[in-house]
Amino acid sequence: MTTNIPVLVPTLPTADALLPYLRRIDQSNWYSNNGPLLQEFSRTFASFLSARTDAGGELYVAPVVNGTIAIELALRQRIKHANGVVLMPAYTFVATAHAVANAGFEPFLLDIEEETLALSPRLAKAALATTPNVVAVVAVSPFGGPIDIPAWEAFEAETGIPVVFDAAAAATSLNHIGDQPVCLSLHATKVFAMGEAGAVVSRDEATIKRILGMAGFGFDGPARTALYRGGNYKCSEYVAAMGLAMLGDIERKLDNLQRMTRLYKEGIGNAARLQPGCGDNWVTITTNVVVDDGAVDATLARFDAEGVQWRRWYGEGCHKQPAFEATRRSDLSVTERIARRTIGVPFHEKLSDAQIGKICSLIRG
Ligand SMILES: *Cc1c(COP(=O)(O)O)cnc(C)c1O
């Protein structure tokens, strides 16, 4: 008999966990526009992130409607030109490319490093030498893996090209946050899950203040005067309630996900690899295994035969999506090779240890 093991089952705060916060909204009659719950969430989420990253002064958080908008606003804040080319990896969720294009810039797709699955300063520098009119780089956290932010700080210091981080799935795995804006997704399918939300995080207060202003019609403070271009990308008090409830559960959730990732790591043995440090130094809400080229088809056939759902979370790269197939790009040979071999396996809190054991045995073949 075939089992049916879904690849993802989101688990968000329950109605009971939300209720005390909803009652506070009833009391305050304050429903949006940086209300008391959102202010509390911004403060406590900043402390949470600060405690997980290296010390280095205050951390500032701009909560926004989603992770895609976080990237758009961070690009608009950092790029002083009206148009130009933004370098980004082809191997990412397609939201990165949408954000670049919607902010008014031309995405240019680059390859990744085989080991980390990430765009590196080395590859970006090589592209700079041959691509005119580059105005920024979006460095992406692959599936929530940590980004080498200090290396990108050195890149920006050396080249003068602003860097923005799409760390959508990496809210709990970064070990450094500096002045360059870090964009997070707090979507239902991400590790710090609030339904639909996102945030821009930085140690530079002016950057975050400006992005908060852009998220609220270009107003800066209580004056109803648009000082610069923006829109409405604010979070309501109901979203903040989700965030505060999530903060109450996140340490338990991370411990559990870490334990499950270790089971995967031990279970797959040498038959496949996880991303560097995954399960030891960091954990997120998906687990992706990189299998040998020759084993891909057989592994997926065993998954299908046993009802084990799997997913290539980034597909085969943005350049394979019809909306971006005409987008300019560099040589993408590592992306082409790695995308085929990188498989998201079932990973969520409804998964039993026995199911993980079974999935690992299918990977081992
Ligand atoms: C999830 C994700 C996004 C988009 O975040 P939303 O909150 O869904 O808009 C962007 N980039 C990457 C790499 C993601 O994983």
GROMACS .gro file of C-alpha atoms and ligand atoms in nm:
model
  380
    1MET     CA    1   0.000   0.000   0.000
    2THR     CA    2   0.134   0.345  -0.082
    3THR     CA    3   0.148   0.607   0.188
    4ASN     CA    4   0.091   0.970   0.113
    5ILE     CA    5   0.343   1.201   0.272
    6PRO     CA    6   0.295   1.569   0.183
    7VAL     CA    7   0.606   1.779   0.122
    8LEU     CA    8   0.483   2.070   0.338
    9VAL     CA    9   0.214   2.119   0.603
   10PRO     CA   10   0.228   2.474   0.742
   11THR     CA   11   0.158   2.504   1.115
   12LEU     CA   12   0.075   2.852   1.237
   13PRO     CA   13  -0.036   2.984   1.578
   14THR     CA   14  -0.371   2.843   1.687
   15ALA     CA   15  -0.690   3.039   1.757
   16ASP     CA   16  -0.626   2.994   2.131
   17ALA     CA   17  -0.279   3.144   2.104
   18LEU     CA   18  -0.415   3.439   1.908
   19LEU     CA   19  -0.711   3.515   2.131
   20PRO     CA   20  -0.534   3.729   2.396
   21TYR     CA   21  -0.393   3.950   2.121
   22LEU     CA   22  -0.728   3.978   1.943
   23ARG     CA   23  -0.885   4.092   2.272
   24ARG     CA   24  -0.620   4.364   2.295
   25ILE     CA   25  -0.726   4.484   1.950
   26ASP     CA   26  -1.090   4.495   2.069
   27GLN     CA   27  -0.977   4.709   2.362
   28SER     CA   28  -0.761   4.954   2.167
   29ASN     CA   29  -0.983   5.000   1.858
   30TRP     CA   30  -0.654   5.046   1.672
   31TYR     CA   31  -0.650   4.823   1.366
   32SER     CA   32  -0.360   4.934   1.147
   33ASN     CA   33  -0.112   5.224   1.092
   34ASN     CA   34   0.165   5.112   1.329
   35GLY     CA   35  -0.067   5.020   1.616
   36PRO     CA   36   0.044   4.903   1.961
   37LEU     CA   37   0.067   4.534   1.865
   38LEU     CA   38   0.279   4.609   1.558
   39GLN     CA   39   0.508   4.831   1.766
   40GLU     CA   40   0.548   4.552   2.021
   41PHE     CA   41   0.609   4.297   1.746
   42SER     CA   42   0.872   4.518   1.578
   43ARG     CA   43   1.057   4.556   1.910
   44THR     CA   44   1.044   4.192   2.018
   45PHE     CA   45   1.120   4.057   1.671
   46ALA     CA   46   1.425   4.286   1.657
   47SER     CA   47   1.547   4.146   1.992
   48PHE     CA   48   1.483   3.792   1.874
   49LEU     CA   49   1.690   3.848   1.556
   50SER     CA   50   1.957   4.037   1.748
   51ALA     CA   51   2.000   3.752   1.996
   52ARG     CA   52   2.049   3.505   1.709
   53THR     CA   53   2.306   3.718   1.524
   54ASP     CA   54   2.637   3.869   1.631
   55ALA     CA   55   2.629   4.176   1.851
   56GLY     CA   56   2.680   4.509   1.678
   57GLY     CA   57   2.438   4.767   1.802
   58GLU     CA   58   2.065   4.813   1.770
   59LEU     CA   59   1.868   4.625   1.505
   60TYR     CA   60   1.575   4.792   1.327
   61VAL     CA   61   1.274   4.619   1.169
   62ALA     CA   62   1.027   4.748   0.909
   63PRO     CA   63   0.731   4.508   0.893
   64VAL     CA   64   0.564   4.505   0.549
   65VAL     CA   65   0.293   4.308   0.371
   66ASN     CA   66   0.515   4.033   0.229
   67GLY     CA   67   0.869   3.932   0.141
   68THR     CA   68   0.842   4.028  -0.226
   69ILE     CA   69   0.747   4.385  -0.132
   70ALA     CA   70   1.032   4.388   0.123
   71ILE     CA   71   1.279   4.329  -0.163
   72GLU     CA   72   1.110   4.589  -0.384
   73LEU     CA   73   1.121   4.856  -0.115
   74ALA     CA   74   1.480   4.778  -0.017
   75LEU     CA   75   1.587   4.813  -0.382
   76ARG     CA   76   1.395   5.139  -0.425
   77GLN     CA   77   1.553   5.272  -0.106
   78ARG     CA   78   1.908   5.176  -0.197
   79ILE     CA   79   1.925   5.252  -0.571
   80LYS     CA   80   1.962   5.618  -0.651
   81HIS     CA   81   1.919   5.568  -1.029
   82ALA     CA   82   1.587   5.571  -1.214
   83ASN     CA   83   1.673   5.249  -1.396
   84GLY     CA   84   1.957   5.006  -1.459
   85VAL     CA   85   2.059   4.644  -1.423
   86VAL     CA   86   2.028   4.443  -1.102
   87LEU     CA   87   2.239   4.129  -1.072
   88MET     CA   88   2.067   3.830  -0.906
   89PRO     CA   89   2.102   3.452  -0.908
   90ALA     CA   90   1.887   3.257  -1.156
   91TYR     CA   91   1.850   2.993  -0.886
   92THR     CA   92   1.593   3.147  -0.651
   93PHE     CA   93   1.219   3.163  -0.603
   94VAL     CA   94   1.072   3.366  -0.890
   95ALA     CA   95   0.959   3.638  -0.644
   96THR     CA   96   1.314   3.780  -0.651
   97ALA     CA   97   1.290   3.848  -1.025
   98HIS     CA   98   0.940   3.993  -0.992
   99ALA     CA   99   1.061   4.229  -0.718
  100VAL     CA  100   1.354   4.355  -0.926
  101ALA     CA  101   1.135   4.410  -1.233
  102ASN     CA  102   0.849   4.569  -1.037
  103ALA     CA  103   1.091   4.812  -0.873
  104GLY     CA  104   1.171   4.932  -1.226
  105PHE     CA  105   1.504   4.760  -1.287
  106GLU     CA  106   1.623   4.495  -1.531
  107PRO     CA  107   1.709   4.162  -1.368
  108PHE     CA  108   2.031   4.000  -1.494
  109LEU     CA  109   2.060   3.634  -1.396
  110LEU     CA  110   2.386   3.491  -1.266
  111ASP     CA  111   2.509   3.143  -1.180
  112ILE     CA  112   2.567   3.002  -0.830
  113GLU     CA  113   2.848   2.829  -0.643
  114GLU     CA  114   2.806   2.452  -0.645
  115GLU     CA  115   2.884   2.406  -0.274
  116THR     CA  116   2.662   2.677  -0.122
  117LEU     CA  117   2.396   2.700  -0.400
  118ALA     CA  118   2.434   3.079  -0.365
  119LEU     CA  119   2.552   3.369  -0.578
  120SER     CA  120   2.894   3.481  -0.448
  121PRO     CA  121   3.084   3.812  -0.461
  122ARG     CA  122   3.332   3.630  -0.687
  123LEU     CA  123   3.063   3.562  -0.950
  124ALA     CA  124   2.909   3.909  -0.913
  125LYS     CA  125   3.249   4.074  -0.964
  126ALA     CA  126   3.308   3.872  -1.280
  127ALA     CA  127   2.966   3.988  -1.411
  128LEU     CA  128   3.041   4.351  -1.324
  129ALA     CA  129   3.341   4.343  -1.553
  130THR     CA  130   3.125   4.254  -1.856
  131THR     CA  131   2.782   4.405  -1.777
  132PRO     CA  132   2.729   4.781  -1.816
  133ASN     CA  133   2.495   4.988  -1.601
  134VAL     CA  134   2.474   4.760  -1.293
  135VAL     CA  135   2.303   4.952  -1.012
  136ALA     CA  136   2.266   4.682  -0.742
  137VAL     CA  137   2.297   4.315  -0.652
  138VAL     CA  138   2.035   4.098  -0.484
  139ALA     CA  139   2.214   3.820  -0.295
  140VAL     CA  140   1.976   3.535  -0.213
  141SER     CA  141   1.978   3.293   0.079
  142PRO     CA  142   1.934   2.954  -0.090
  143PHE     CA  143   1.637   2.782   0.077
  144GLY     CA  144   1.705   2.970   0.403
  145GLY     CA  145   2.075   2.888   0.426
  146PRO     CA  146   2.286   3.161   0.588
  147ILE     CA  147   2.437   3.427   0.358
  148ASP     CA  148   2.803   3.531   0.390
  149ILE     CA  149   2.701   3.890   0.466
  150PRO     CA  150   3.052   4.009   0.566
  151ALA     CA  151   3.177   3.903   0.221
  152TRP     CA  152   2.902   4.113   0.060
  153GLU     CA  153   2.990   4.408   0.284
  154ALA     CA  154   3.345   4.383   0.150
  155PHE     CA  155   3.205   4.360  -0.206
  156GLU     CA  156   3.005   4.679  -0.161
  157ALA     CA  157   3.298   4.862   0.000
  158GLU     CA  158   3.519   4.763  -0.291
  159THR     CA  159   3.281   4.817  -0.586
  160GLY     CA  160   3.042   5.083  -0.457
  161ILE     CA  161   2.751   4.869  -0.583
  162PRO     CA  162   2.468   4.849  -0.324
  163VAL     CA  163   2.370   4.500  -0.206
  164VAL     CA  164   2.025   4.394  -0.088
  165PHE     CA  165   1.963   4.052   0.065
  166ASP     CA  166   1.672   3.828  -0.026
  167ALA     CA  167   1.691   3.626   0.294
  168ALA     CA  168   1.324   3.533   0.259
  169ALA     CA  169   1.348   3.193   0.427
  170ALA     CA  170   1.643   3.278   0.652
  171ALA     CA  171   1.476   3.466   0.941
  172THR     CA  172   1.620   3.218   1.190
  173SER     CA  173   1.949   3.124   1.024
  174LEU     CA  174   2.144   3.447   0.974
  175ASN     CA  175   2.451   3.493   1.191
  176HIS     CA  176   2.525   3.854   1.099
  177ILE     CA  177   2.314   4.154   1.003
  178GLY     CA  178   2.482   4.483   0.917
  179ASP     CA  179   2.369   4.805   0.749
  180GLN     CA  180   2.274   4.644   0.416
  181PRO     CA  181   1.898   4.568   0.419
  182VAL     CA  182   1.799   4.207   0.484
  183CYS     CA  183   1.457   4.115   0.341
  184LEU     CA  184   1.258   3.842   0.515
  185SER     CA  185   0.939   3.660   0.425
  186LEU     CA  186   0.707   3.576   0.712
  187HIS     CA  187   0.469   3.383   0.484
  188ALA     CA  188   0.276   3.079   0.607
  189THR     CA  189   0.526   2.851   0.434
  190LYS     CA  190   0.834   3.007   0.592
  191VAL     CA  191   0.986   2.918   0.929
  192PHE     CA  192   0.866   3.231   1.114
  193ALA     CA  193   0.513   3.205   0.979
  194MET     CA  194   0.253   3.483   1.005
  195GLY     CA  195   0.030   3.406   0.706
  196GLU     CA  196   0.121   3.694   0.475
  197ALA     CA  197   0.392   3.930   0.598
  198GLY     CA  198   0.751   4.031   0.546
  199ALA     CA  199   1.014   4.257   0.696
  200VAL     CA  200   1.321   4.459   0.612
  201VAL     CA  201   1.589   4.444   0.880
  202SER     CA  202   1.908   4.649   0.919
  203ARG     CA  203   2.137   4.807   1.177
  204ASP     CA  204   2.105   5.136   0.989
  205GLU     CA  205   1.818   5.328   1.147
  206ALA     CA  206   1.784   5.572   0.855
  207THR     CA  207   1.739   5.286   0.604
  208ILE     CA  208   1.458   5.130   0.807
  209LYS     CA  209   1.290   5.464   0.881
  210ARG     CA  210   1.283   5.543   0.509
  211ILE     CA  211   1.143   5.198   0.419
  212LEU     CA  212   0.874   5.234   0.687
  213GLY     CA  213   0.787   5.571   0.536
  214MET     CA  214   0.771   5.424   0.186
  215ALA     CA  215   0.542   5.148   0.318
  216GLY     CA  216   0.299   5.416   0.444
  217PHE     CA  217   0.240   5.659   0.154
  218GLY     CA  218   0.578   5.833   0.193
  219PHE     CA  219   0.469   5.986   0.524
  220ASP     CA  220   0.745   6.029   0.779
  221GLY     CA  221   0.600   6.040   1.130
  222PRO     CA  222   0.253   6.169   1.215
  223ALA     CA  223   0.244   6.446   0.951
  224ARG     CA  224   0.019   6.348   0.659
  225THR     CA  225   0.269   6.480   0.408
  226ALA     CA  226   0.422   6.259   0.139
  227LEU     CA  227   0.792   6.340   0.153
  228TYR     CA  228   0.885   6.080  -0.107
  229ARG     CA  229   0.731   5.813  -0.329
  230GLY     CA  230   0.589   5.504  -0.162
  231GLY     CA  231   0.261   5.317  -0.142
  232ASN     CA  232   0.055   5.120   0.106
  233TYR     CA  233   0.249   4.816   0.224
  234LYS     CA  234   0.163   4.835   0.596
  235CYS     CA  235   0.080   4.546   0.830
  236SER     CA  236  -0.247   4.544   1.025
  237GLU     CA  237  -0.280   4.470   1.397
  238TYR     CA  238  -0.414   4.123   1.306
  239VAL     CA  239  -0.088   4.043   1.131
  240ALA     CA  240   0.103   4.172   1.435
  241ALA     CA  241  -0.109   3.942   1.654
  242MET     CA  242   0.011   3.646   1.444
  243GLY     CA  243   0.369   3.763   1.485
  244LEU     CA  244   0.345   3.797   1.863
  245ALA     CA  245   0.185   3.453   1.892
  246MET     CA  246   0.459   3.310   1.667
  247LEU     CA  247   0.730   3.462   1.888
  248GLY     CA  248   0.582   3.261   2.175
  249ASP     CA  249   0.626   2.933   1.985
  250ILE     CA  250   0.937   2.980   1.771
  251GLU     CA  251   1.201   2.835   2.006
  252ARG     CA  252   1.002   2.514   2.048
  253LYS     CA  253   0.944   2.495   1.673
  254LEU     CA  254   1.313   2.548   1.591
  255ASP     CA  255   1.423   2.279   1.838
  256ASN     CA  256   1.182   2.035   1.679
  257LEU     CA  257   1.285   2.122   1.322
  258GLN     CA  258   1.651   2.094   1.420
  259ARG     CA  259   1.594   1.746   1.564
  260MET     CA  260   1.413   1.641   1.245
  261THR     CA  261   1.685   1.784   1.020
  262ARG     CA  262   1.947   1.582   1.211
  263LEU     CA  263   1.739   1.265   1.156
  264TYR     CA  264   1.751   1.339   0.782
  265LYS     CA  265   2.121   1.410   0.792
  266GLU     CA  266   2.201   1.084   0.969
  267GLY     CA  267   1.947   0.889   0.763
  268ILE     CA  268   2.071   0.981   0.417
  269GLY     CA  269   2.431   0.886   0.495
  270ASN     CA  270   2.651   0.935   0.190
  271ALA     CA  271   2.365   0.887  -0.058
  272ALA     CA  272   2.300   1.264  -0.081
  273ARG     CA  273   2.404   1.585   0.090
  274LEU     CA  274   2.225   1.866   0.271
  275GLN     CA  275   2.332   2.231   0.233
  276PRO     CA  276   2.651   2.321   0.425
  277GLY     CA  277   2.583   2.342   0.801
  278CYS     CA  278   2.213   2.250   0.766
  279GLY     CA  279   2.091   2.078   1.082
  280ASP     CA  280   2.411   2.168   1.270
  281ASN     CA  281   2.436   2.547   1.252
  282TRP     CA  282   2.098   2.636   1.115
  283VAL     CA  283   1.758   2.502   1.024
  284THR     CA  284   1.463   2.628   0.826
  285ILE     CA  285   1.125   2.508   0.706
  286THR     CA  286   1.232   2.307   0.402
  287THR     CA  287   1.487   2.030   0.373
  288ASN     CA  288   1.657   1.994   0.037
  289VAL     CA  289   1.879   1.705  -0.056
  290VAL     CA  290   2.135   1.722  -0.335
  291VAL     CA  291   2.156   1.379  -0.495
  292ASP     CA  292   2.408   1.249  -0.747
  293ASP     CA  293   2.325   1.325  -1.107
  294GLY     CA  294   2.288   0.959  -1.198
  295ALA     CA  295   2.053   0.890  -0.904
  296VAL     CA  296   1.795   1.166  -0.962
  297ASP     CA  297   1.545   0.978  -1.179
  298ALA     CA  298   1.555   0.657  -0.975
  299THR     CA  299   1.516   0.846  -0.644
  300LEU     CA  300   1.216   1.042  -0.770
  301ALA     CA  301   1.061   0.726  -0.912
  302ARG     CA  302   1.089   0.560  -0.567
  303PHE     CA  303   0.930   0.868  -0.405
  304ASP     CA  304   0.643   0.863  -0.656
  305ALA     CA  305   0.587   0.489  -0.615
  306GLU     CA  306   0.566   0.526  -0.235
  307GLY     CA  307   0.348   0.839  -0.232
  308VAL     CA  308   0.627   1.063  -0.101
  309GLN     CA  309   0.564   1.412  -0.230
  310TRP     CA  310   0.871   1.613  -0.337
  311ARG     CA  311   0.926   1.952  -0.492
  312ARG     CA  312   1.199   2.151  -0.661
  313TRP     CA  313   1.124   2.466  -0.462
  314TYR     CA  314   1.305   2.692  -0.713
  315GLY     CA  315   1.199   2.491  -1.017
  316GLU     CA  316   1.490   2.480  -1.258
  317GLY     CA  317   1.571   2.850  -1.213
  318CYS     CA  318   1.401   3.181  -1.299
  319HIS     CA  319   1.520   3.162  -1.661
  320LYS     CA  320   1.295   2.858  -1.710
  321GLN     CA  321   0.983   3.051  -1.605
  322PRO     CA  322   0.797   3.189  -1.910
  323ALA     CA  323   0.775   3.537  -1.752
  324PHE     CA  324   1.155   3.560  -1.736
  325GLU     CA  325   1.272   3.339  -2.022
  326ALA     CA  326   1.387   3.645  -2.223
  327THR     CA  327   1.580   3.788  -1.926
  328ARG     CA  328   1.952   3.842  -1.992
  329ARG     CA  329   2.186   3.603  -1.815
  330SER     CA  330   2.540   3.479  -1.777
  331ASP     CA  331   2.648   3.120  -1.828
  332LEU     CA  332   2.424   2.915  -1.595
  333SER     CA  333   2.588   2.574  -1.613
  334VAL     CA  334   2.611   2.518  -1.235
  335THR     CA  335   2.247   2.623  -1.194
  336GLU     CA  336   2.138   2.385  -1.471
  337ARG     CA  337   2.324   2.097  -1.312
  338ILE     CA  338   2.235   2.168  -0.950
  339ALA     CA  339   1.866   2.252  -1.001
  340ARG     CA  340   1.793   1.908  -1.140
  341ARG     CA  341   1.972   1.737  -0.851
  342THR     CA  342   1.828   1.947  -0.564
  343ILE     CA  343   1.506   1.799  -0.430
  344GLY     CA  344   1.286   1.933  -0.150
  345VAL     CA  345   1.177   1.637   0.062
  346PRO     CA  346   0.884   1.625   0.309
  347PHE     CA  347   0.955   1.849   0.606
  348HIS     CA  348   0.698   1.974   0.855
  349GLU     CA  349   0.581   1.920   1.209
  350LYS     CA  350   0.322   1.656   1.113
  351LEU     CA  351   0.598   1.427   0.988
  352SER     CA  352   0.683   1.132   1.214
  353ASP     CA  353   1.033   1.004   1.284
  354ALA     CA  354   0.932   0.676   1.117
  355GLN     CA  355   0.830   0.863   0.802
  356ILE     CA  356   1.166   1.043   0.792
  357GLY     CA  357   1.334   0.702   0.828
  358LYS     CA  358   1.133   0.568   0.537
  359ILE     CA  359   1.211   0.869   0.314
  360CYS     CA  360   1.582   0.831   0.395
  361SER     CA  361   1.574   0.465   0.299
  362LEU     CA  362   1.420   0.564  -0.037
  363ILE     CA  363   1.703   0.817  -0.087
  364ARG     CA  364   1.963   0.552  -0.003
  365GLY     CA  365   1.796   0.332  -0.266
  366LIG     C1  366   0.925   3.306  -0.016
  366LIG     C2  367   1.030   3.375  -0.093
  366LIG     C3  368   1.009   3.505  -0.142
  366LIG     C4  369   0.875   3.574  -0.136
  366LIG     O1  370   0.825   3.601  -0.010
  366LIG     P1  371   0.666   3.631   0.004
  366LIG     O2  372   0.651   3.667   0.148
  366LIG     O3  373   0.595   3.507  -0.033
  366LIG     O4  374   0.635   3.744  -0.087
  366LIG     C5  375   1.114   3.567  -0.209
  366LIG     N1  376   1.232   3.508  -0.226
  366LIG     C6  377   1.257   3.384  -0.180
  366LIG     C7  378   1.393   3.324  -0.199
  366LIG     C8  379   1.156   3.312  -0.113
  366LIG     O5  380   1.181   3.189  -0.069
   0.00000   0.00000   0.00000
